[in-house]
Coordinates of C-alpha atoms and ligand atoms in Angstrom, one line a residue:
M1 CA 183.5 94.5 96.6
N2 CA 182.6 90.8 96.6
G3 CA 183.6 90.3 100.2
I4 CA 187.3 90.9 99.4
K5 CA 189.1 91.5 102.7
A6 CA 192.8 91.3 101.8
K7 CA 194.9 94.5 101.8
K8 CA 194.3 96.7 98.8
R9 CA 197.1 97.6 96.4
E10 CA 197.0 101.1 94.9
L11 CA 196.8 100.6 91.1
R12 CA 197.4 103.1 88.3
F13 CA 194.9 103.1 85.5
V14 CA 195.1 104.4 82.0
I15 CA 191.8 104.9 80.1
I16 CA 192.1 105.3 76.3
G17 CA 189.3 107.4 74.8
T18 CA 186.9 109.9 76.4
G19 CA 183.7 108.8 74.6
M20 CA 180.7 107.4 76.5
A21 CA 182.6 104.4 77.8
G22 CA 185.9 106.1 78.8
I23 CA 184.0 108.7 80.8
L24 CA 182.0 105.9 82.5
A25 CA 185.2 104.0 83.4
A26 CA 186.8 107.1 84.9
I27 CA 183.8 108.0 87.0
R28 CA 183.4 104.5 88.3
L29 CA 187.1 104.2 89.2
R30 CA 187.0 107.5 91.1
Q31 CA 183.8 106.5 92.8
S32 CA 185.4 103.3 94.1
G33 CA 188.3 105.3 95.5
H34 CA 191.0 105.0 92.9
R35 CA 193.2 108.1 92.7
Q36 CA 195.7 107.1 90.0
V37 CA 193.6 107.5 86.9
A38 CA 194.7 109.1 83.6
L39 CA 192.7 109.4 80.4
Y40 CA 194.2 110.0 76.9
E41 CA 192.1 111.4 74.1
K42 CA 193.2 111.7 70.5
A43 CA 191.0 114.8 69.9
D44 CA 190.7 118.1 71.5
R45 CA 187.5 117.4 73.3
I46 CA 185.4 114.5 74.6
G47 CA 182.5 112.8 73.0
G48 CA 183.5 110.0 70.8
T49 CA 180.9 109.3 68.2
W50 CA 178.8 112.3 69.2
R51 CA 181.8 114.6 68.7
E52 CA 182.8 113.1 65.3
N53 CA 179.3 113.2 63.9
T54 CA 177.7 116.6 63.3
Y55 CA 175.7 115.8 60.2
P56 CA 172.2 117.4 59.8
G57 CA 169.6 115.2 61.4
L58 CA 171.9 113.4 63.7
N59 CA 170.0 111.9 66.5
C60 CA 170.0 108.7 68.6
D61 CA 167.3 106.1 67.8
V62 CA 167.5 104.8 71.3
P63 CA 165.1 106.5 73.7
A64 CA 167.0 109.4 75.3
H65 CA 166.3 108.4 78.9
A66 CA 167.6 104.9 78.2
Y67 CA 170.7 106.3 76.5
T68 CA 171.8 108.0 79.8
Y69 CA 174.2 106.8 82.5
S70 CA 172.3 105.1 85.4
F71 CA 174.1 107.4 87.9
A72 CA 173.6 110.6 86.0
P73 CA 169.9 110.9 85.0
N74 CA 168.9 113.8 82.8
P75 CA 165.5 115.3 83.3
N76 CA 166.1 117.8 80.6
W77 CA 166.0 115.6 77.4
S78 CA 164.0 117.6 74.9
S79 CA 162.4 114.7 73.1
Y80 CA 161.9 110.9 73.2
L81 CA 164.8 110.5 70.8
A82 CA 167.5 113.1 71.5
P83 CA 169.4 115.1 68.9
G84 CA 173.1 114.5 68.7
P85 CA 174.3 117.9 69.9
E86 CA 172.1 117.5 73.0
I87 CA 173.8 114.1 73.7
Q88 CA 177.2 115.7 73.2
S89 CA 176.3 118.4 75.7
Y90 CA 175.1 115.8 78.2
F91 CA 178.4 114.0 78.1
E92 CA 180.3 117.3 78.4
G93 CA 178.1 118.2 81.4
V94 CA 178.8 114.8 83.1
F95 CA 182.5 115.0 82.3
K96 CA 182.6 118.4 84.0
E97 CA 180.4 117.6 87.0
Y98 CA 182.6 114.5 87.9
G99 CA 185.9 116.4 87.5
I100 CA 187.2 114.1 84.9
G101 CA 188.9 117.0 83.0
E102 CA 191.7 117.2 85.5
L103 CA 192.7 113.5 84.7
T104 CA 192.5 114.0 80.9
H105 CA 195.2 114.6 78.3
F106 CA 193.7 115.9 75.1
N107 CA 195.3 115.7 71.6
Q108 CA 197.2 112.7 72.8
E109 CA 196.5 109.7 70.7
V110 CA 197.9 106.5 72.3
T111 CA 200.1 105.0 69.7
R112 CA 201.8 102.2 71.7
C113 CA 200.7 100.1 74.6
V114 CA 203.3 97.5 75.6
F115 CA 203.3 95.1 78.5
E116 CA 206.8 95.0 80.0
N117 CA 208.0 93.9 83.4
G118 CA 204.5 93.4 84.7
A119 CA 203.1 96.9 83.6
W120 CA 201.8 98.6 80.6
Q121 CA 204.1 101.2 79.0
I122 CA 202.0 103.8 77.1
A123 CA 203.2 106.3 74.5
T124 CA 201.2 109.0 72.8
S125 CA 201.4 110.9 69.6
G126 CA 202.3 114.0 71.5
G127 CA 205.3 112.4 73.1
L128 CA 203.8 111.6 76.5
K129 CA 204.7 108.4 78.3
D130 CA 202.9 106.7 81.1
T131 CA 203.0 103.4 83.0
A132 CA 199.8 101.6 84.1
D133 CA 198.9 98.5 86.0
V134 CA 195.6 98.4 84.2
V135 CA 194.5 99.7 80.8
I136 CA 190.9 100.3 79.9
A137 CA 190.5 100.4 76.1
A138 CA 187.4 102.5 75.5
T139 CA 188.2 103.5 71.9
G140 CA 184.8 102.9 70.4
V141 CA 183.7 101.0 67.4
L142 CA 182.6 103.3 64.6
H143 CA 185.3 105.9 64.3
H144 CA 187.3 105.2 61.2
P145 CA 185.3 106.4 58.2
N146 CA 184.9 104.0 55.3
Y147 CA 185.6 105.8 52.1
P148 CA 184.1 103.7 49.3
D149 CA 186.2 102.3 46.6
I150 CA 184.3 104.0 43.7
P151 CA 186.3 104.6 40.6
G152 CA 186.9 108.3 39.9
L153 CA 185.9 109.5 43.4
E154 CA 188.9 111.8 43.5
T155 CA 187.9 113.5 40.2
F156 CA 184.7 115.0 41.6
A157 CA 184.8 118.8 41.0
G158 CA 182.3 119.8 43.7
A159 CA 182.5 119.5 47.5
K160 CA 182.8 116.0 48.8
F161 CA 183.0 114.7 52.4
H162 CA 182.2 111.7 54.6
S163 CA 179.2 112.0 56.9
A164 CA 181.4 111.8 60.0
R165 CA 183.6 114.7 58.6
W166 CA 180.7 117.1 57.7
D167 CA 181.9 120.3 56.1
H168 CA 179.5 122.9 57.5
S169 CA 181.1 125.5 55.3
V170 CA 179.6 124.0 52.2
P171 CA 176.2 125.6 51.2
L172 CA 173.5 123.1 50.4
D173 CA 170.4 125.3 49.9
G174 CA 169.2 125.2 46.3
R175 CA 172.1 123.0 45.2
R176 CA 172.3 119.5 43.8
V177 CA 173.3 117.2 46.6
G178 CA 174.0 113.5 46.3
I179 CA 174.0 111.2 49.4
V180 CA 175.6 107.8 48.9
G181 CA 174.6 105.2 51.5
N182 CA 171.3 104.6 53.3
G183 CA 172.3 103.2 56.7
S184 CA 171.0 104.9 59.8
T185 CA 173.2 107.9 58.9
G186 CA 172.2 108.4 55.2
V187 CA 168.5 108.0 56.2
Q188 CA 168.8 110.6 58.9
I189 CA 170.6 113.1 56.6
V190 CA 168.1 112.8 53.7
S191 CA 165.2 113.2 56.2
A192 CA 166.8 116.3 57.6
L193 CA 167.9 118.0 54.3
V194 CA 164.7 117.5 52.4
G195 CA 163.3 120.8 51.0
R196 CA 166.7 122.6 51.2
P197 CA 168.7 121.4 48.2
G198 CA 167.3 122.1 44.8
K199 CA 167.8 118.4 44.0
L200 CA 168.5 115.7 46.6
I201 CA 169.5 112.3 45.2
H202 CA 169.8 109.3 47.5
F203 CA 172.0 106.6 46.0
Q204 CA 171.1 103.2 47.6
R205 CA 173.1 100.0 46.8
S206 CA 170.7 98.0 49.0
P207 CA 167.3 99.3 50.1
Q208 CA 166.6 99.2 53.9
W209 CA 163.7 98.2 56.0
I210 CA 162.4 101.1 57.9
M211 CA 160.8 100.8 61.3
P212 CA 158.3 103.6 62.0
V213 CA 158.8 105.5 65.3
E214 CA 157.3 108.7 66.7
N215 CA 159.8 111.2 68.1
I216 CA 157.6 113.2 70.5
P217 CA 159.1 116.2 72.2
Y218 CA 158.7 116.3 76.0
T219 CA 156.4 119.1 77.1
E220 CA 157.6 121.8 79.5
E221 CA 155.3 120.3 82.1
Q222 CA 156.8 116.8 81.6
I223 CA 160.4 118.2 81.9
A224 CA 159.4 120.1 85.0
A225 CA 157.9 116.9 86.5
F226 CA 161.1 115.0 85.8
R227 CA 163.1 117.7 87.5
A228 CA 160.9 117.7 90.5
D229 CA 160.8 113.9 90.9
P230 CA 163.9 111.8 90.1
A231 CA 161.7 108.7 90.4
L232 CA 159.8 109.7 87.3
V233 CA 163.1 109.9 85.4
D234 CA 164.1 106.5 86.6
K235 CA 160.7 105.1 85.4
E236 CA 161.1 106.7 82.1
R237 CA 164.7 105.5 81.7
Y238 CA 164.6 101.9 82.5
N239 CA 161.0 100.9 82.5
E240 CA 159.4 97.5 81.7
T241 CA 158.5 98.7 78.2
Y242 CA 162.1 99.4 77.3
L243 CA 163.3 96.2 78.8
T244 CA 160.6 94.2 77.1
N245 CA 161.6 95.9 73.8
V246 CA 165.2 95.1 74.3
R247 CA 164.5 91.4 75.2
S248 CA 162.1 91.1 72.3
F249 CA 164.6 92.6 69.9
T250 CA 167.4 90.4 71.0
D251 CA 165.2 87.3 70.9
A252 CA 164.2 88.3 67.4
I253 CA 167.9 88.5 66.4
I254 CA 168.9 85.2 67.7
D255 CA 166.0 83.2 66.4
C256 CA 165.1 83.7 62.8
D257 CA 161.8 81.8 63.2
S258 CA 160.7 83.6 66.3
A259 CA 157.4 85.3 66.7
Q260 CA 159.4 88.5 67.6
I261 CA 161.2 88.6 64.2
K262 CA 158.0 87.9 62.4
G263 CA 156.3 90.7 64.3
I264 CA 159.2 93.1 63.2
E265 CA 158.8 91.9 59.6
A266 CA 155.1 92.5 59.6
V267 CA 155.5 96.1 60.9
V268 CA 158.3 97.2 58.4
K269 CA 156.4 95.6 55.4
D270 CA 153.2 97.4 56.4
N271 CA 155.2 100.6 56.9
L272 CA 156.5 100.3 53.3
E273 CA 153.1 99.4 51.8
K274 CA 151.2 102.1 53.6
S275 CA 153.7 104.9 53.4
I276 CA 154.9 104.9 49.8
K277 CA 152.1 105.8 47.4
D278 CA 154.0 105.3 44.0
P279 CA 154.3 101.5 43.3
I280 CA 157.5 102.1 41.3
L281 CA 159.2 103.9 44.2
R282 CA 157.8 101.3 46.6
E283 CA 159.5 98.5 44.7
K284 CA 162.7 100.5 44.5
L285 CA 162.7 100.8 48.3
R286 CA 161.8 97.1 49.0
P287 CA 164.8 95.2 50.4
N288 CA 165.4 91.6 49.2
Y289 CA 166.6 90.4 52.6
R290 CA 165.0 90.0 55.9
A291 CA 164.2 92.7 58.4
A292 CA 166.9 93.3 61.0
C293 CA 169.5 91.5 58.9
K294 CA 171.2 94.9 58.7
R295 CA 170.8 97.2 61.7
L296 CA 167.2 98.1 61.7
I297 CA 166.5 101.7 60.8
Y298 CA 164.1 103.7 62.9
S299 CA 162.7 106.7 61.2
P300 CA 159.6 108.8 61.7
D301 CA 160.0 110.7 58.4
Y302 CA 162.2 109.0 55.8
Y303 CA 159.4 107.6 53.6
Q304 CA 157.8 111.0 53.7
A305 CA 161.1 112.7 52.7
V306 CA 161.7 110.4 49.6
Q307 CA 158.3 111.3 48.2
H308 CA 159.2 115.0 48.2
P309 CA 159.3 116.4 44.6
D310 CA 162.9 117.5 44.9
V311 CA 164.1 114.0 46.0
A312 CA 165.1 111.1 43.8
V313 CA 166.0 107.6 44.9
V314 CA 168.6 106.0 42.7
V315 CA 169.1 102.2 43.1
E316 CA 171.0 101.6 39.9
G317 CA 174.6 100.7 40.8
I318 CA 177.2 103.4 40.7
E319 CA 179.6 103.0 37.7
R320 CA 181.9 105.8 38.6
V321 CA 182.2 109.3 39.9
E322 CA 183.0 112.0 37.3
P323 CA 183.9 115.7 37.8
E324 CA 180.2 116.6 37.2
G325 CA 178.6 114.0 39.3
I326 CA 177.8 110.3 39.6
R327 CA 177.3 108.0 36.5
T328 CA 175.2 104.9 37.2
K329 CA 175.5 101.6 35.5
D330 CA 172.6 102.4 33.2
G331 CA 174.8 105.1 31.7
V332 CA 172.9 108.1 33.3
L333 CA 175.0 111.0 34.7
H334 CA 173.4 112.5 37.8
P335 CA 175.0 116.0 38.0
L336 CA 175.9 117.1 41.5
D337 CA 177.4 120.1 43.3
V338 CA 177.9 118.3 46.6
L339 CA 178.6 114.6 47.3
V340 CA 178.1 113.2 50.8
L341 CA 179.6 109.8 51.5
A342 CA 177.3 108.2 54.2
T343 CA 179.2 105.0 53.6
G344 CA 179.8 103.9 57.2
F345 CA 182.9 102.9 59.1
K346 CA 185.6 100.3 59.2
A347 CA 184.0 98.5 62.1
D348 CA 186.8 96.0 62.7
R349 CA 189.4 98.5 63.9
F350 CA 188.6 98.9 67.6
V351 CA 191.8 100.0 69.4
R352 CA 193.8 99.9 66.2
P353 CA 195.9 101.4 64.5
M354 CA 197.6 101.5 68.0
T355 CA 200.4 99.1 68.5
V356 CA 199.4 96.8 71.4
L357 CA 201.9 94.2 72.5
G358 CA 201.1 91.7 75.2
R359 CA 203.3 89.2 77.1
G360 CA 206.4 88.3 75.2
G361 CA 205.7 91.0 72.5
M362 CA 202.5 89.2 71.3
D363 CA 201.1 91.7 68.7
L364 CA 197.4 92.4 68.9
D365 CA 197.3 93.0 65.1
Q366 CA 198.4 89.4 64.6
V367 CA 196.1 88.0 67.2
W368 CA 193.3 89.8 65.4
A369 CA 194.5 89.0 61.9
K370 CA 191.5 86.8 61.1
R371 CA 188.9 88.6 63.2
P372 CA 189.0 90.8 66.3
K373 CA 188.0 88.7 69.3
A374 CA 187.9 89.1 73.1
Y375 CA 186.4 86.8 75.7
L376 CA 183.0 88.1 76.5
A377 CA 184.2 91.2 74.5
I378 CA 186.4 92.2 77.5
S379 CA 189.6 90.2 77.9
I380 CA 192.3 88.7 75.5
P381 CA 194.7 85.9 76.5
E382 CA 198.2 87.1 77.1
F383 CA 197.1 90.7 77.3
P384 CA 196.9 90.9 81.1
N385 CA 195.0 93.7 82.9
F386 CA 194.0 95.1 79.5
F387 CA 190.2 95.3 79.4
L388 CA 187.9 96.5 76.6
L389 CA 184.6 98.3 76.8
N390 CA 182.4 97.8 73.8
G391 CA 185.1 95.5 72.4
P392 CA 184.7 92.9 69.7
T393 CA 181.8 90.5 69.9
G394 CA 179.8 92.6 72.3
P395 CA 176.1 93.1 71.9
V396 CA 175.1 95.4 69.0
G397 CA 171.6 96.4 67.9
N398 CA 168.9 98.8 68.5
F399 CA 169.4 99.2 72.3
S400 CA 171.4 101.4 74.6
L401 CA 175.2 100.9 74.5
I402 CA 175.5 102.8 77.7
D403 CA 173.6 100.0 79.5
I404 CA 175.9 97.5 77.8
A405 CA 179.1 99.4 78.9
E406 CA 177.8 99.8 82.4
R407 CA 177.3 96.0 82.7
Q408 CA 180.7 95.4 81.2
W409 CA 182.2 97.7 83.8
T410 CA 180.6 95.7 86.6
Y411 CA 182.4 92.7 85.3
I412 CA 185.7 94.5 84.8
E413 CA 185.7 96.0 88.2
Q414 CA 185.4 92.5 89.7
L415 CA 188.6 91.4 87.8
I416 CA 190.4 94.5 89.0
A417 CA 189.3 93.7 92.5
Q418 CA 191.3 90.4 92.3
I419 CA 194.5 92.4 91.6
E420 CA 193.7 95.0 94.2
A421 CA 193.1 92.4 96.8
G422 CA 196.5 90.9 96.2
R423 CA 195.2 87.6 94.7
C424 CA 197.3 88.2 91.6
R425 CA 199.2 90.9 89.8
E426 CA 198.0 90.0 86.3
I427 CA 194.7 88.7 85.1
S428 CA 193.6 87.7 81.6
V429 CA 191.3 85.1 80.1
S430 CA 192.9 81.7 79.5
A431 CA 193.6 80.6 75.9
E432 CA 191.3 77.6 76.5
A433 CA 188.4 79.7 77.7
M434 CA 188.8 82.2 74.8
D435 CA 188.8 79.4 72.2
D436 CA 185.8 77.7 73.8
Y437 CA 183.9 81.0 73.9
E438 CA 184.8 81.9 70.3
Q439 CA 183.7 78.5 69.0
R440 CA 180.4 78.6 70.8
R441 CA 179.9 82.3 69.8
I442 CA 180.6 81.7 66.1
A443 CA 178.3 78.7 66.0
A444 CA 175.5 80.7 67.5
A445 CA 176.3 83.9 65.5
K446 CA 175.8 82.0 62.2
K447 CA 172.2 81.3 63.3
T448 CA 171.3 84.9 63.9
I449 CA 169.3 87.1 61.7
F450 CA 172.4 89.1 60.9
A451 CA 173.7 86.0 58.9
S452 CA 170.4 85.5 57.1
G453 CA 171.6 86.9 53.7
C454 CA 172.7 90.6 53.5
T455 CA 175.9 92.6 53.9
S456 CA 176.4 94.9 56.9
W457 CA 179.1 96.2 59.2
Y458 CA 178.0 93.5 61.7
L459 CA 179.7 90.8 59.6
D460 CA 183.4 90.1 59.9
A461 CA 185.7 89.4 56.9
E462 CA 184.4 85.9 56.6
G463 CA 180.8 86.9 56.8
V464 CA 180.2 85.8 60.4
P465 CA 178.3 88.2 62.6
A466 CA 180.9 89.8 64.9
S467 CA 178.5 90.3 67.8
W468 CA 177.0 88.8 70.9
P469 CA 174.7 86.0 69.6
W470 CA 172.7 85.2 72.7
S471 CA 169.9 86.9 74.6
Y472 CA 170.1 90.1 76.5
D473 CA 169.3 88.3 79.8
R474 CA 172.2 85.9 79.2
F475 CA 174.5 88.9 78.6
A476 CA 173.3 90.5 81.8
E477 CA 173.8 87.3 83.8
E478 CA 177.3 86.8 82.4
M479 CA 178.3 90.4 83.2
A480 CA 177.0 90.2 86.8
T481 CA 179.7 87.8 88.1
P482 CA 182.9 86.7 86.3
K483 CA 183.5 83.0 86.2
L484 CA 187.1 83.2 87.5
D485 CA 188.0 79.7 86.4
A486 CA 188.1 81.1 82.8
F487 CA 191.0 83.5 83.9
E488 CA 194.7 83.1 84.5
L489 CA 195.7 84.8 87.6
V490 CA 199.5 85.3 87.7
G491 CA 201.9 86.7 90.4
Ligands
NAP501 P1 176.3 101.7 57.5 O1 175.1 101.3 58.3 O2 177.5 100.9 57.5 O3 175.8 102.1 56.1 C1 176.7 102.4 55.0 C2 175.9 102.6 53.7 O4 176.9 102.9 52.7 C3 175.1 101.4 53.3 O5 173.9 101.9 52.7 C4 176.1 100.8 52.2 O6 175.4 100.1 51.3 C5 176.6 102.1 51.6 N1 177.9 101.9 50.9 C6 179.1 101.5 51.5 N2 180.0 101.4 50.5 C7 179.4 101.7 49.3 C8 179.9 101.7 48.0 N3 181.1 101.5 47.7 N4 179.0 102.1 47.1 C9 177.7 102.3 47.4 N5 177.2 102.3 48.6 C10 178.1 102.0 49.6 O7 176.8 103.2 58.1 P2 176.0 104.3 58.9 O8 174.8 104.6 58.2 O9 177.0 105.4 59.1 O10 175.7 103.6 60.2 C11 176.6 102.9 60.9 C12 176.1 102.6 62.3 O11 176.2 103.8 63.1 C13 174.7 102.2 62.4 O12 174.4 100.9 62.0 C14 174.4 102.5 63.9 O13 174.9 101.4 64.6 C15 175.2 103.7 64.1 N6 174.3 104.9 63.9 C16 173.4 105.0 64.9 C17 172.5 106.0 64.8 C18 171.4 106.1 65.9 O14 170.5 106.8 65.6 N7 171.6 105.4 67.0 C19 172.5 106.9 63.8 C20 173.5 106.8 62.8 C21 174.4 105.8 62.9 P3 175.2 98.5 51.5 O15 174.0 98.4 52.5 O16 174.8 98.0 50.1 O17 176.5 97.9 51.9

């Protein structure tokens, strides 16, 4: 690794979380010869977001072959955009194939992670204790459901649940079902349920721009060809079209006047005009902010779904929830048997509520009191050998987070190599480099399309986009080789 010749030191690693990123870290560590690796998982099985979400219509709007580990191609994806359960099975298969199960402790939520005497002391909810030289926090982003602060919510007499806590025992067919929220989740649920409930009401606080997409199933012949020739899978996974789309998308995000964002705007406006026949419904569904300000929604069938006779779109604000249903601000009561809260997640939690104390008892909760931050989304000053995957200020958008995590791992393993090679015992970004990065990042983030005048989970408490504000290529370049002068190497 990077021409390092000095004697290697055997390190112990703890990985927190067995979602996509935790599994990736474990496999990569084992592949590079590390034997001391333990994973802790709060739930009883792997999967992260794909375990937590089981709602009808769950699928990934990133092309399936691009949403796949580079080292574990999958010729068997059934369609261009894969359904959630298929993605969960894929991760379970990879987890098994690489023998990560024997390293994993399930039902063990890490509650404390404290840096003492040059090592991380880890404690779990189940009473386990561990000591690690290096901690990889792969805890995910969207896993704490956001329950809306709607008056009377607790008084609802019917069945009520959050989209990420779907209650499959609740019958929906023929009943009156209300879905609150029209992010990617609410849109997928409504599109999937249409035709089953007797009445399906979609409550929208802010309409969304919808990008049309075709989700074409792969034919048996195509799948057979993928199985026979791995080169074909590679081509499908990471081809020029995908890369061009990712580049074009990130260029659109960072430059509000770009031809790329104007192109996206033209497509979504055209989609609305051409797809929605009734002018009243069309105006209800027309957002008053720019496309891609919120995470852009890709849907092949949402506009068709909302024109079904059993579906109603309600854009009047919600006054309160009553035992019988939802009363909107125009005084109308919308009677419901089932209320689904597709109201998103508390996106600023990351590793929390875990207690994480760095050098000298520095509390991560205090460091992140204003906004969660990490240098290049990976390292935090005074939290040595503590590295985040998909941490705060990383790239978010309509592209594969697996690709992002793999690039972050390339970076992290080069930091680990410094410790292994005996160049230091502890490595973390310097406070100066962190401040410099945050200042530049915030300045650039304020110019992105995410800050162009809408609300979304991309924004922090001060309304600043909490994401990577530069191009995809710049991210790829930064991740390829760490600039070590940004880091403090101690010991
Ligand atoms: P979200 O995008 O945060 O959407 C939450 C929705 O709930 C919004 O429509 C929001 O309205 C509404 N809402 C929140 N509080 C409300 C309240 N008090 N009253 C009324 N409405 C309220 O959440 P999400 O749809 O679960 O998606 C989160 C993210 O998960 C996505 O952006 C995406 O990154 C990921 N995801 C990805 C896929 C995929 O296919 N790859 C699928 C699903 C989810 P406002 O817009 O007015 O705030």
